[in-house]
Amino acid sequence: GAEAFVRFFFTQANRAWSEPRAGLLPPLCLSSSKGCASLESMAASMAANRQRYDGNPISLAIVTAMGTGAATDLSVDVQGKQEARQVLNSEGQVVRSDTAKKIHFQIDLRWIGDGWRVVETKVDVG
């Protein structure tokens, strides 16, 4: 279940940046998550500026749940790729380009009654 939740979280992040659409990520996160706030801030900024990615910016390869000791907390190791994508304005003009690179995250989760929530996102974990 935790692995499926993390895959869904990244699906929503991709939607938030490629549609663009703010508000998709906060329901999946604890309000204290700085990583989620940063991802949501980017979505809100893109929506306000009428910019969007020209495709999904993130693809996942390996998603593996790892125990943390507490019955309600779990970390998930995520390996994937930041895709080579362009950010377009409302007229379809390129305003920024991202190069492809491998990504590695640790997503810390907490079970909150009705489902998982992201506690924190940690980038480039070893």
C-alpha angles and dihedrals in degrees: 000000000000092000092051090048092053091049088051091048091056091045088056092046089053090050092047091057101035100046088026107233131158121208100046097103107043094071088057096051142062109251089240094061108116092188092055091046090054093049091047091047090056091050092049092048092049091049092048091049092043092239129139142175114257090230141349107318094201131048123184126220107170126020115179128175116224125192121242101188100256119095092227099041127073137167122216123203112218126192123179146110139286099223124226099257141156128228110224130199124225090277093053095253119142112250098168140004128210122204123223117261139154117264131202124188139173110211113198113207136190127199108233110186098273100037150314124318129190111250094181144340118223118194127213097007116179 
